Coordinates of C-alpha atoms and ligand atoms in Angstrom, one line a residue:
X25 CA 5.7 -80.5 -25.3
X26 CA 3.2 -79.0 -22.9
X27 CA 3.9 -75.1 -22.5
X28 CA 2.7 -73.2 -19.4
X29 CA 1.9 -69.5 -20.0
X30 CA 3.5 -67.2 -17.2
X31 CA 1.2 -63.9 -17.5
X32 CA 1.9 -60.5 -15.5
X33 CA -0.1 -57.0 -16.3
X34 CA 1.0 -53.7 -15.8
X35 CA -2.4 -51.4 -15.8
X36 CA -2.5 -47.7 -15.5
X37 CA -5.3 -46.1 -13.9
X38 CA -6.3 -42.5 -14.4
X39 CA -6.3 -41.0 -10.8
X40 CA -9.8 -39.1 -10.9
X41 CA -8.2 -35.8 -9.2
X42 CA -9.9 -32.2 -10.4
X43 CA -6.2 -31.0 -11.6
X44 CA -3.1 -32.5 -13.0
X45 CA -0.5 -34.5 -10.7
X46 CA 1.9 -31.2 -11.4
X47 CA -0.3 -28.4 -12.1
X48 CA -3.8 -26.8 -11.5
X49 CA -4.5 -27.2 -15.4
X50 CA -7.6 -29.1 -15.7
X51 CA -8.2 -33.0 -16.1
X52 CA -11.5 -33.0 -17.8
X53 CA -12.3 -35.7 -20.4
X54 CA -13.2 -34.5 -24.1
X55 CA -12.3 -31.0 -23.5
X56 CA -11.3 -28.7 -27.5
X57 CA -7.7 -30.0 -28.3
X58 CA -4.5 -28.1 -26.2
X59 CA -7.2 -26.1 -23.8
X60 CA -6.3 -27.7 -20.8
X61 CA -2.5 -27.8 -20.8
X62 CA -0.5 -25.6 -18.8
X63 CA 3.7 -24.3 -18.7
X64 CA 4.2 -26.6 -16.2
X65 CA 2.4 -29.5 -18.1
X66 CA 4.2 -28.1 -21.5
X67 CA 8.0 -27.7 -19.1
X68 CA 8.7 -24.8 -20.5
X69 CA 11.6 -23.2 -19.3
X70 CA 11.3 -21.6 -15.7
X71 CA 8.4 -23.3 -14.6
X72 CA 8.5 -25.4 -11.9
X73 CA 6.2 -28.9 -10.6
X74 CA 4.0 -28.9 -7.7
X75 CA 3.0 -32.5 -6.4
X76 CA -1.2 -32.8 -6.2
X77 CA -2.0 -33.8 -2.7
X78 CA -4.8 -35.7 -3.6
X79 CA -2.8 -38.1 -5.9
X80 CA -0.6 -38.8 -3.2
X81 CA -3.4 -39.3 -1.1
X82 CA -5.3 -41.7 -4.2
X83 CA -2.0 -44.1 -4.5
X84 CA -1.9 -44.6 -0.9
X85 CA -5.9 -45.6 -0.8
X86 CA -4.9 -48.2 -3.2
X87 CA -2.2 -49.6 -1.1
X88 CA -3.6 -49.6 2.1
X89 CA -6.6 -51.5 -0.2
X90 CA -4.2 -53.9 -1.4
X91 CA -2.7 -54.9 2.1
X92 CA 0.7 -53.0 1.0
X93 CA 3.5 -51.1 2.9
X94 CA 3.3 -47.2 2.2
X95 CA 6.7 -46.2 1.3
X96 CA 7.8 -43.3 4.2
X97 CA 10.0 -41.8 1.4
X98 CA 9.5 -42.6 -2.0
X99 CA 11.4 -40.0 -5.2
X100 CA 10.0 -39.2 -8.4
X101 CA 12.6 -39.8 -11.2
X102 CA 12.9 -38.3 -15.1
X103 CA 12.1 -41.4 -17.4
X104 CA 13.8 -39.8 -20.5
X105 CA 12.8 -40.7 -24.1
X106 CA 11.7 -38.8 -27.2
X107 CA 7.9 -38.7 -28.7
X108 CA 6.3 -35.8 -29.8
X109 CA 3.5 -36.0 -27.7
X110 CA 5.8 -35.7 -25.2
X111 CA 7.6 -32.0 -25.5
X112 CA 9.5 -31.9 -22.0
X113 CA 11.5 -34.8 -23.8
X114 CA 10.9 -37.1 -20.0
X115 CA 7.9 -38.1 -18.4
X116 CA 8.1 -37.9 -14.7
X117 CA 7.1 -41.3 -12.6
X118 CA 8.8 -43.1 -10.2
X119 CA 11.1 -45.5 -10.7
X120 CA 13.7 -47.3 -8.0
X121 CA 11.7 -46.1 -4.7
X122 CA 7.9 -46.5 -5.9
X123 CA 5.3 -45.0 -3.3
X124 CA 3.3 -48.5 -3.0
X125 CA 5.5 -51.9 -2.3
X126 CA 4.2 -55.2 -2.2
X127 CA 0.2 -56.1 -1.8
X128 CA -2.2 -58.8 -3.2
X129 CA -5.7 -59.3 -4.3
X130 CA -7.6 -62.5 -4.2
X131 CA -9.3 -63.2 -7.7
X132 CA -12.5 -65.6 -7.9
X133 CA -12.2 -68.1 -10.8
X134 CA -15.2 -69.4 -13.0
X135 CA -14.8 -72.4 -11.5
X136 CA -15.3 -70.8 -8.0
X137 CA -11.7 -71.9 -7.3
X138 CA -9.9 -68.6 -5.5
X139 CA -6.1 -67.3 -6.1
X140 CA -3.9 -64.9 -4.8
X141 CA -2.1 -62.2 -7.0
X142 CA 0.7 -60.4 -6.0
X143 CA 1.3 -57.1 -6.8
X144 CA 4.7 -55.8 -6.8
X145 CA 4.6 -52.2 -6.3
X146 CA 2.3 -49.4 -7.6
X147 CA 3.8 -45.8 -8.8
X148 CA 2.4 -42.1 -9.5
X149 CA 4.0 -40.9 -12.8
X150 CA 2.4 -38.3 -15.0
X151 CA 0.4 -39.1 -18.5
X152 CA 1.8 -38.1 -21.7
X153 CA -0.2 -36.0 -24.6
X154 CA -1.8 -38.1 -27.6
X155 CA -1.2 -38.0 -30.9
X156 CA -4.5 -37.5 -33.3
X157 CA -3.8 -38.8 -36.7
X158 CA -6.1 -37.0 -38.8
X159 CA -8.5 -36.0 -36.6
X160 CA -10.6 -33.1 -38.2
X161 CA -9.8 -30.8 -35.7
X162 CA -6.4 -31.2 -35.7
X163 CA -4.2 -31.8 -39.0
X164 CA -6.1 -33.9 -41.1
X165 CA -5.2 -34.8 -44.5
X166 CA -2.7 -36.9 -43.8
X167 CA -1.4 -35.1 -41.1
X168 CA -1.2 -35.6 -37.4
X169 CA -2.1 -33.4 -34.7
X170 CA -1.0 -33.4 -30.5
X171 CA -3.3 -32.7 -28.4
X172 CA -1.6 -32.3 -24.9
X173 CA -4.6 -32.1 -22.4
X174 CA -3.4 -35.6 -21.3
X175 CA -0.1 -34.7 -20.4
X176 CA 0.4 -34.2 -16.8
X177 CA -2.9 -36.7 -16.0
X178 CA -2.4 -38.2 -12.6
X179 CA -2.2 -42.0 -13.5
X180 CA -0.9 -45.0 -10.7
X181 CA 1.1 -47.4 -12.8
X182 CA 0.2 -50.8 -10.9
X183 CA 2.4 -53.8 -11.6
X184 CA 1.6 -57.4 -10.8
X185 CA 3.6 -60.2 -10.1
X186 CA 4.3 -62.7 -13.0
X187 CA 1.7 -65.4 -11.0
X188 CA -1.2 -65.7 -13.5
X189 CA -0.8 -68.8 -15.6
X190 CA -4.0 -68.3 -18.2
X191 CA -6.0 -65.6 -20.1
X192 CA -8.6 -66.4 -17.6
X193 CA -7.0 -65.5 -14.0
X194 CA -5.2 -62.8 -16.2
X195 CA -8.3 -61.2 -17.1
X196 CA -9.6 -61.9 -13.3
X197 CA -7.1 -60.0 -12.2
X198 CA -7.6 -57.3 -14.2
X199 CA -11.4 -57.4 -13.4
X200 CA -10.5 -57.3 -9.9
X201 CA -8.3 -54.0 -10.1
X202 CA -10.8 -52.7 -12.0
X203 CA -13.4 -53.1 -9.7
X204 CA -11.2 -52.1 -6.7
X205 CA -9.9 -48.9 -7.9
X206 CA -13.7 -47.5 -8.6
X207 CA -15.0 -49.5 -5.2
X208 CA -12.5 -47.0 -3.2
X209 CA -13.4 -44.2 -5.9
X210 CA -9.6 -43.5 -7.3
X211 CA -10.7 -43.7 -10.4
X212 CA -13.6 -43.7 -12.7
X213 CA -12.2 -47.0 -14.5
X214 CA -13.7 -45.6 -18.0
X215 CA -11.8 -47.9 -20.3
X216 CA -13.1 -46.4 -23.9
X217 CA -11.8 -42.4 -22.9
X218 CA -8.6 -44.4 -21.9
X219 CA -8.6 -44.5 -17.7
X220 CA -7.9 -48.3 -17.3
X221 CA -5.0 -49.3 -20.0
X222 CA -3.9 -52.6 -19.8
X223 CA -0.2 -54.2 -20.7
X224 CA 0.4 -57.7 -20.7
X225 CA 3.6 -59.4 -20.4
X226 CA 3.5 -63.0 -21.6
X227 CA 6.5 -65.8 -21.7
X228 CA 5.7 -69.6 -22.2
X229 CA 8.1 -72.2 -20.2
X230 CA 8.2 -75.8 -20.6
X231 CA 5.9 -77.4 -17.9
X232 CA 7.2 -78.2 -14.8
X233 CA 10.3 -76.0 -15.6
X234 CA 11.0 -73.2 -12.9
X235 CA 12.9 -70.4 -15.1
X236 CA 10.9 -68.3 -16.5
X237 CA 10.7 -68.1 -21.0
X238 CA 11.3 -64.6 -22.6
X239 CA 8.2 -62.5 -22.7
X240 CA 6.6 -60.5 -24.6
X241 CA 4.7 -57.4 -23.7
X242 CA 1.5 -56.2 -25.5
X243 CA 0.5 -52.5 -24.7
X244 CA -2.6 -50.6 -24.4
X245 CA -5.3 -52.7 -24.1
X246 CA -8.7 -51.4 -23.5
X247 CA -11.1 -53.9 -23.2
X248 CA -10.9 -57.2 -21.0
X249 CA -12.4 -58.8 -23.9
X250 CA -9.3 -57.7 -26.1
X251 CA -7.3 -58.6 -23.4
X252 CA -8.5 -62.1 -23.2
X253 CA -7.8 -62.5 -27.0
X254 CA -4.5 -60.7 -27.0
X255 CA -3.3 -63.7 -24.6
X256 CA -5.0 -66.1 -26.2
X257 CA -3.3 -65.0 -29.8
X258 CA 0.3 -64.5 -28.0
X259 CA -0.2 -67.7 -26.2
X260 CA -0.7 -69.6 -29.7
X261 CA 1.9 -67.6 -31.4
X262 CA 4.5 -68.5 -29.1
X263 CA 3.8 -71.9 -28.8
X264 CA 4.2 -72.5 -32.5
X265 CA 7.8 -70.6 -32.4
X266 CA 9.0 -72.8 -29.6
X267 CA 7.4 -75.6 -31.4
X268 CA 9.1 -74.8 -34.5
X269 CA 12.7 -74.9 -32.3
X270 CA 12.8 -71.0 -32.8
X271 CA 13.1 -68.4 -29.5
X272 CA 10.8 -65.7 -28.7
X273 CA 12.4 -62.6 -29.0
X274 CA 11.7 -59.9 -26.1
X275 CA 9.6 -56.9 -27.7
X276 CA 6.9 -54.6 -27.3
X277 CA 3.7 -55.6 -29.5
X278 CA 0.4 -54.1 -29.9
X279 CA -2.9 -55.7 -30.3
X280 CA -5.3 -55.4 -33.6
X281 CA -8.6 -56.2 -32.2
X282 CA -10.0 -55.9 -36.0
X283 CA -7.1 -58.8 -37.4
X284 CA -7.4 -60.2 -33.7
X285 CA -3.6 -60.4 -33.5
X286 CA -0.8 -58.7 -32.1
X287 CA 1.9 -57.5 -33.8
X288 CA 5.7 -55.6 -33.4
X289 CA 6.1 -52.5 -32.5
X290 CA 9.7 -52.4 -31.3
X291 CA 12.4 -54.4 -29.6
X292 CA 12.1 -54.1 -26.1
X293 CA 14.0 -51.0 -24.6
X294 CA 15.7 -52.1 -21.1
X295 CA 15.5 -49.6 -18.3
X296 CA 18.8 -47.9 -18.9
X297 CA 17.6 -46.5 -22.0
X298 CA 15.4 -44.4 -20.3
X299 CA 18.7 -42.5 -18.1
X300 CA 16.2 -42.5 -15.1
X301 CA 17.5 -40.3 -12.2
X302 CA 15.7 -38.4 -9.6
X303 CA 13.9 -35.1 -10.8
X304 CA 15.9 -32.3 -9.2
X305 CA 12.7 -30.1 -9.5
X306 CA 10.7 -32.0 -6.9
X307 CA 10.9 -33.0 -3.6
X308 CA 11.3 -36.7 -2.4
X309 CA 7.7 -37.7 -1.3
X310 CA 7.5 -38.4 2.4
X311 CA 4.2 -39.8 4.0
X312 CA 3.7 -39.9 7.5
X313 CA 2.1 -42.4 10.1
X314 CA -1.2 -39.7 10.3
X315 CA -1.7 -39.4 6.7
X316 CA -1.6 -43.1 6.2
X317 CA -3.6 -43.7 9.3
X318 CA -6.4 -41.2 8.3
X319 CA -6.8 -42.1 4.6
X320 CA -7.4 -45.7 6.0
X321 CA -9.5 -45.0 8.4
X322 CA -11.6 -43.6 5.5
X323 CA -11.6 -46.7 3.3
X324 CA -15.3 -48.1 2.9
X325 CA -15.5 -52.1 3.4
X326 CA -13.3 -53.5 1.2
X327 CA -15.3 -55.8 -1.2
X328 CA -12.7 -58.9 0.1
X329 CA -14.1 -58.0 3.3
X330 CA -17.6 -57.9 2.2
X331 CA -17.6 -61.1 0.3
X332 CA -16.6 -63.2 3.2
X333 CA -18.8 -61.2 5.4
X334 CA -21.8 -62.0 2.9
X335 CA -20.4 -65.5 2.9
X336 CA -20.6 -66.2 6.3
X337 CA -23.5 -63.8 7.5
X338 CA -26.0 -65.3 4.8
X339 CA -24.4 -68.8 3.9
X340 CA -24.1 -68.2 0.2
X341 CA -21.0 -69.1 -2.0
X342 CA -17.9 -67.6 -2.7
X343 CA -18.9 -67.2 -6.1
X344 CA -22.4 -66.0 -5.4
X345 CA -20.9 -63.6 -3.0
X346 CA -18.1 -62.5 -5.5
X347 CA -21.1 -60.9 -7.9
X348 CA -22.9 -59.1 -5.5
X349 CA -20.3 -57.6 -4.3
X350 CA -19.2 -56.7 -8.2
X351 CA -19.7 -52.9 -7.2
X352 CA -20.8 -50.9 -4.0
X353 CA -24.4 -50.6 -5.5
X354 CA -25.0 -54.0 -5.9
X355 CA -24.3 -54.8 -2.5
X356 CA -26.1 -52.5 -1.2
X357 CA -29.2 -53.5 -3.4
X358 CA -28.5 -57.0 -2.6
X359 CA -28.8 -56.1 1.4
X360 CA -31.7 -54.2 1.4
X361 CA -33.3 -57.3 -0.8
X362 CA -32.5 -59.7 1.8
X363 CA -33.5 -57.8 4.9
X364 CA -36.7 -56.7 3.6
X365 CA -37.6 -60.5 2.9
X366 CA -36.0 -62.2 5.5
X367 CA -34.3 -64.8 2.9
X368 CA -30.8 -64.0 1.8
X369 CA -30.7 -67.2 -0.8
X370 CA -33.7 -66.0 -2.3
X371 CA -32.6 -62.9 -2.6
X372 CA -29.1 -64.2 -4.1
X373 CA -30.7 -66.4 -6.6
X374 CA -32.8 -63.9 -7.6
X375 CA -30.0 -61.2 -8.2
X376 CA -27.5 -63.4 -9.9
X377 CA -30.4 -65.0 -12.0
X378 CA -33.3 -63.3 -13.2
X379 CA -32.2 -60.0 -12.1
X380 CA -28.7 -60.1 -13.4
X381 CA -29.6 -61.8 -17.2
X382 CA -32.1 -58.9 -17.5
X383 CA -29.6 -55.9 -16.6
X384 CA -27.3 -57.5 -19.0
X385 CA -29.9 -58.4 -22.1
X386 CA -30.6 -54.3 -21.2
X387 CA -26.9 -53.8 -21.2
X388 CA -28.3 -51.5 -17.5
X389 CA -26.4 -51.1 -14.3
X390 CA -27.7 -51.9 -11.0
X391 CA -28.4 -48.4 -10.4
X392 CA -30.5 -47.9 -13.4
X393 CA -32.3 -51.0 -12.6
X394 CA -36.2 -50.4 -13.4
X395 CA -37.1 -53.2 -10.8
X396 CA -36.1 -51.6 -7.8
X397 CA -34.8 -53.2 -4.6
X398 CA -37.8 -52.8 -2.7
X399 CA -39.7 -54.0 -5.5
X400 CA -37.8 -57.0 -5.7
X401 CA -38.3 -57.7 -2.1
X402 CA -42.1 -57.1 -2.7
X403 CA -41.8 -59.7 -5.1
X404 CA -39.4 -62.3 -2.7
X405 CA -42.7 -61.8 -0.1
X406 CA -45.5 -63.0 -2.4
X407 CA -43.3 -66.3 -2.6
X408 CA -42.3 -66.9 0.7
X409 CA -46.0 -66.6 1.9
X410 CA -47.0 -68.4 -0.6
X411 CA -49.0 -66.1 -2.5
X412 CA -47.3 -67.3 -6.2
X413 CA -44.5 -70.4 -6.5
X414 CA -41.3 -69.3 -8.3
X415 CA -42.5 -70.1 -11.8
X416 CA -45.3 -67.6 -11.4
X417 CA -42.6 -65.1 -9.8
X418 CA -40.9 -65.6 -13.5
X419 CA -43.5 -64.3 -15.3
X420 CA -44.2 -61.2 -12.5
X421 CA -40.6 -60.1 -12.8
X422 CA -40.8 -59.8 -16.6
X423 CA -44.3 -57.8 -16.2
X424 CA -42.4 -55.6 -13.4
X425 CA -39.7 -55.1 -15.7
X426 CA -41.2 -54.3 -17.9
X427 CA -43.2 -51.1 -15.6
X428 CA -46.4 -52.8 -15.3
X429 CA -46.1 -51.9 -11.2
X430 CA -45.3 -53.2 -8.2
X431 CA -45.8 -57.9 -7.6
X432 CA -48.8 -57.2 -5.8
X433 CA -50.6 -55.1 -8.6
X434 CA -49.0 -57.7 -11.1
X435 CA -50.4 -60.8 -9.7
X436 CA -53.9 -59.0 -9.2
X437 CA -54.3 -57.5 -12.3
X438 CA -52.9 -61.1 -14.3
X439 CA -54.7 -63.5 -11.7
X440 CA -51.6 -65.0 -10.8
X441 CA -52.4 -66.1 -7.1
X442 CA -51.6 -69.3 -6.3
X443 CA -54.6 -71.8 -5.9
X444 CA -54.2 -73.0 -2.5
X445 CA -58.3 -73.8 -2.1
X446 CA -57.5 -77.8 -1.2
X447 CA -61.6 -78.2 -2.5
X448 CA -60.4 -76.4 -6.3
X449 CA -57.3 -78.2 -6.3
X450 CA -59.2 -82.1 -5.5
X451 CA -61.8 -81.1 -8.5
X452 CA -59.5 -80.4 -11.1
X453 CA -58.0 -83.7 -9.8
X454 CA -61.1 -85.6 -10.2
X455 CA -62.1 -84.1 -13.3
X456 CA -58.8 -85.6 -15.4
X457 CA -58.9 -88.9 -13.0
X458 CA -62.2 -89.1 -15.0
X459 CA -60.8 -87.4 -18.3
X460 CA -57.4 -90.1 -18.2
X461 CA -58.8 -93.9 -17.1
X462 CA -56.2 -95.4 -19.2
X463 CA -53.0 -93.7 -17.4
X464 CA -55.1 -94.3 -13.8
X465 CA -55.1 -98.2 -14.4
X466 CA -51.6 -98.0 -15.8
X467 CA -50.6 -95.8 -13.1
X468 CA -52.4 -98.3 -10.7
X469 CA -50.7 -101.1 -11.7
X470 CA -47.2 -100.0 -10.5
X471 CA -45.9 -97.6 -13.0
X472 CA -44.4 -94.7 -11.2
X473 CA -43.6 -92.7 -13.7
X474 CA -47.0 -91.4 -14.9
X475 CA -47.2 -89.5 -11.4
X476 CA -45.2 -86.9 -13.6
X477 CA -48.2 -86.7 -15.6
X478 CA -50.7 -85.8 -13.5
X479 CA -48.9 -83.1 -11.9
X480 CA -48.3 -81.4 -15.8
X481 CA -52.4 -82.0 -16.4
X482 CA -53.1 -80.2 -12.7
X483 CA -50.5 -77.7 -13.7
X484 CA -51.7 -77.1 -17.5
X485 CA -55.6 -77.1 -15.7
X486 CA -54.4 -74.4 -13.3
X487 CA -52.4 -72.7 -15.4
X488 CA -49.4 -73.0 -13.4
X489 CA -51.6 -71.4 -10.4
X490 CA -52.3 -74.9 -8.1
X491 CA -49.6 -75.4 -5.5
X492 CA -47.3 -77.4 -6.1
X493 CA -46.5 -78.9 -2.8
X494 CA -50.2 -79.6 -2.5
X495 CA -50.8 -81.1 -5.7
X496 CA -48.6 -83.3 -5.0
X497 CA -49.9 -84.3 -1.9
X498 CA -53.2 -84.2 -3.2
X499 CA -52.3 -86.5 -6.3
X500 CA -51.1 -89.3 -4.7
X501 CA -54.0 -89.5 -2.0
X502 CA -56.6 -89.8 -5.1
X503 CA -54.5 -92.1 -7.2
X504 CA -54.2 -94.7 -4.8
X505 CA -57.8 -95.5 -5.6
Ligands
ADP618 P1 9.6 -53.6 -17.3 O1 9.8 -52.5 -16.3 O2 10.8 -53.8 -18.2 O3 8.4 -53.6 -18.1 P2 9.3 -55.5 -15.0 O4 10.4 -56.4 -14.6 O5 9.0 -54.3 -14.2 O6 9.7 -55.0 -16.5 O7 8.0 -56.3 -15.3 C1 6.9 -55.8 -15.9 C2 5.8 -56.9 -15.9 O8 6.2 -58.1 -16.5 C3 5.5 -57.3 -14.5 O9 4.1 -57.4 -14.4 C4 6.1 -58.7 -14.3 O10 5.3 -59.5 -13.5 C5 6.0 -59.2 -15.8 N1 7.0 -60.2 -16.1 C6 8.3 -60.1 -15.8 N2 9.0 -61.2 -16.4 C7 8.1 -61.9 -17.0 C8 8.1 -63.2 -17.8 N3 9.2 -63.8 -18.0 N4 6.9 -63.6 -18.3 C9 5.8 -63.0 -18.1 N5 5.7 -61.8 -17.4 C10 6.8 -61.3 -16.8
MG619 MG1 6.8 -52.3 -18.6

C-alpha cells in the first residue's frame, strides 16, 4: 500500500522582550541558575501577573506578517499540570480564544515548486523552568537541579495546519517561520539556547484516502536537520506498523539524535487533562484598531513581498529570489551588488554561487562576509567591461577572499587582464597553426570537432587571459585556410 504522510508543527518561539511576559524579572540567556526569577514568575502566594506590552505587541507583528485576523479580545487560560520545573502547578497560555487566528506562509520547494501553509492560530503563553540533571552547578551526583530563569519567558506557540505531506515542505515550513520571525525581529530564532523549539505531529493515511491516520507528536526539536530525520524515522516507523496490520497509537515521543530515532515518552494527554479555564488574575486581552494599525504600519517589507518584487524588478527566479531574500542582510547586500553594476543576474549568480559556497565552506554570515558588497560589485565591473571573462573572475574572488584587496589590485598584481590585443591573440594562433599541421588538415577536411581544440591550445597559450569571444572569432577566420 502506498502511505501518504500528513505532517503539522507546532514551534515555539522565544519573544525577544527585555522582561518576562508577567514580570520585570529579566530574560537574559545563560544568566547563574534561579537569578532571574521573580514572585510573580515563582506564583507565590499574593502576587499578582502583569501582561508585557511588548509581547502583545510581538504576537500581533507576527500575525499581521502572516496575513491573519488580530483577535479584538482574546483570554489567557491556566493550562494545569504537575512538573517540578513548574512550581505554580499551571503554566499560563491561551487556549480557546488565541490572540492570532488563521494566516499562511508560502514555502519555496527544492524543486522551485511553491506551497501554501496554513497556519491555524498563534498564542502567547509563558515558558516553564528547566530541569538540569547533574549540572555541576546545581545537584550533581545523580541529582537534579531547577533552574527557573526560563519560567515566565515570553514564547508565541504557533500552530500550523496539518497541510505538509513530506519531511521536506515540513522542514520548509519551519525554515520559513524561522526566517520570518527574525526578518520582523520577534525573536532571535537561536535554536541551540532553546528560542525556536520544534514539535511535529505526524499520521500516515492510505493514499488517496481523505481521513486523516492517528498521529504522533515528537517534541522539542532543535535543529531542522533533526527535524528532517525525526520525520523521516517516524515516517518509516509507521509505515512498517500499518504494514504489519498493527495501529499507531496516539502519543508524545521524543527524538534521539545520537540513536537517530524517536521514542515514547507518554500516551498522549487530551486537552481536558489540562482543566484549562480562564486565569482569574488577568485581564482578557483587548487590542484595538490603532494598535494593530500602528504595529503594521511599522512592519519592514515582508520577504514574500520582496521576493516577488526581486522577481519581477530584476527577472530572476523564484528560487533565486527565495535565497537572497534568506535574511534582511542579504537583500540588502544583494541590492547594492546589482545597482552598483548595473546587472542584477550577474549579481544573483554570483551571490547564490561563488559567494554563497564560500560563506558556507566558512560556515560566515552575510554580514561577516570578508568580500564586501562593493567589492563584489568592483569585481561584477571588471567583467562586464570586459576587463577579465568569468573564469578569470573565479580565481579573483578566491584571491579577494582571501584579503588580497580589492578586483582591480587583484587582477594587476596576478596579470589577469584579459588579452583583447586582436594582433596577440592572431600570433598565438599562428604559432600552434604551425605547432599542430596534423589537426589543421584534419580539421580542414571537415571535422568539426577539433575547433574545440584550438580554443583549449589559445586558452592554455594565454593562460586563460585571451578572449574568448574573440578567439573564437579569430579561430575560425585562420582555420579556414
Ligand atoms: P493538540 O493541541 O492536542 O496538540 P491540535 O489539534 O491543536 O492538537 O494539533 C496540533 C498539531 O497537530 C497541529 O499542527 C495540527 O496541524 C497537527 N495535526 C492534527 N491532526 C493531525 C494528524 N492526524 N496528522 C498530523 N498532524 C496533525
Ligand atoms: Mg500540541
Amino acid at each position: 500500500m502506498q502511505w501518504e504522510p500528513v505532517i503539522g508543527l507546532e514551534i515555539h518561539t522565544q519573544l525577544a522582550t527585555e522582561s518576562k511576559i508577567f514580570s520585570g524579572a529579566a530574560t537574559a540567556f545563560g544568566a547563574e541558575p534561579n537569578t532571574q526569577a521573580c514572585a510573580v514568575d515563582l506564583g507565590l502566594p499574593g502576587v499578582l501577573p502583569v501582561l508585557n506590552l511588548s509581547a502583545v505587541e510581538r504576537a500581533v507583528r507576527f500575525g499581521k506578517a502572516i496575513g491573519a485576523d488580530i483577535a479584538e479580545r482574546s483570554v489567557f487560560a491556566r493550562k494545569n499540570y504537575f512538573y517540578p520545573d513548574l512550581p505554580k502547578g499551571y503554566q499560563i497560555s491561551q487556549y480557546e480564544l488565541p490572540v492570532v487566528g488563521k494566516g499562511a506562509v508560502e514555502v519555496v520547494l527544492d524543486d522551485g515548486a511553491l506551497k501554501t501553509i496554513g497556519v491555524t492560530r498563534a498564542h502567547l503563553e509563558e515558558d516553564a523552568g528547566k530541569s538540569l540533571h547533574e549540572d555541576g552547578r546545581l545537584g550533581g551526583g545523580g541529582q537534579t537541579g531547577i533552574d527557573l530563569n526560563r519560567a515566565g519567558t515570553p514564547l508565541l506557540e504557533i500552530v500550523s495546519e496539518p497541510d505538509m505531506r513530506s519531511s521536506e515542505e515540513a522542514v520548509a515550513y519551519a525554515r520559513k517561520i524561522h526566517q520570518l520571525v527574525r526578518w520582523i525581529g520577534i525573536s532571535d530564532g537561536n535554536m541551540q539556547e532553546g528560542s525556536f523549539r520544534v514539535d511535529a505531529n505526524i499520521s500516515l493515511r492510505p493514499k488517496g484516502e481523505e481521513k486523516f491516520g492517528t498521529r504522533a507528536e515528537i517534541k522539542n526539536i532543535n535543529s531542522f536537520r533533526f527535524l528532517q530525520k525525526a520525520i523521516e524515522f517516524e515516517i518509516e516507523r509507521q509505515t512498517d506498523i500499518l504494514e504489519d496490520g498493527g495501529e499507531v497509537v496516539q502519543e508524545t515521543r521524543l527524538y534521539d539524535a545520537e540513536r537517530d530515532e524517536t521514542r515514547s515518552m507518554r500516551s498522549k494527554e487530551e486537552a481536558n487533562d489540562y482543566r484549562y479555564f480562564p486565569d482569574p488574575d488577568l485581564l482578557p486581552l483587548e487590542i484595538d484598531d490603532a494598535f494593530i494599525a500602528a504595529v503594521t504600519a511599522d512592519l519592514p517589507e515582508l520577504p514574500d513581498a520582496m521576493r516577488h518584487r526581486f522577481m519581477q524588478q530584476f527577472g530572476i527566479s523564484d528560487y533565486d529570489a527565495a535565497l537572497l531574500t534568506a535574511s534582511p542582510a542579504m537583500a540588502a547586500y544583494f541590492e547594492t551588488v546589482a545597482a552598483a553594476c548595473g546587472d542584477a543576474k550577474l549579481a544573483a549568480n554570483w551571490i547564490n554561487g561563488a559567494l554563497a559556497a564560500a560563506l558556507n565552506k566558512a560556515d560566515l554570515d552575510i554580514a561577516d562576509s570578508p568580500v564586501s558588497a562593493e567589492d563584489l560589485a568592483g569585481l561584477m565591473a571588471r567583467i562586464k567591461d570586459n576587463t577579465i571573462s568569468g573564469k578569470i573572475a573565479k580565481q579573483v574572488f578566491e584571491a579577494m577572499w582571501a584579503g588580497d584587496g580589492d578586483a582591480d589590485e587583484v587582477i594587476a598584481a596576478k596579470g589577469l587582464k584579459q588579452i583583447t590585443d586582436t594582433g596577440a591573440i592572431e600570433a598565438m594562433i599562428d604559432e600552434i597553426i604551425v605547432d599542430n599541421p596534423g589537426q589543421v588538415a584534419q580539421y580542414r577536411a571537415g571535422k568539426d570537432k577539433l575547433f574545440g581544440f584550438f580554443v583549449g591550445q589559445v586558452m592554455k597559450q594565454s593562460q586563460g587571459k585571451a578572449n574568448p569571444q574573440q578567439v573564437n572569432a579569430l579561430l575560425k577566420e585562420k582555420l579556414k585556410g
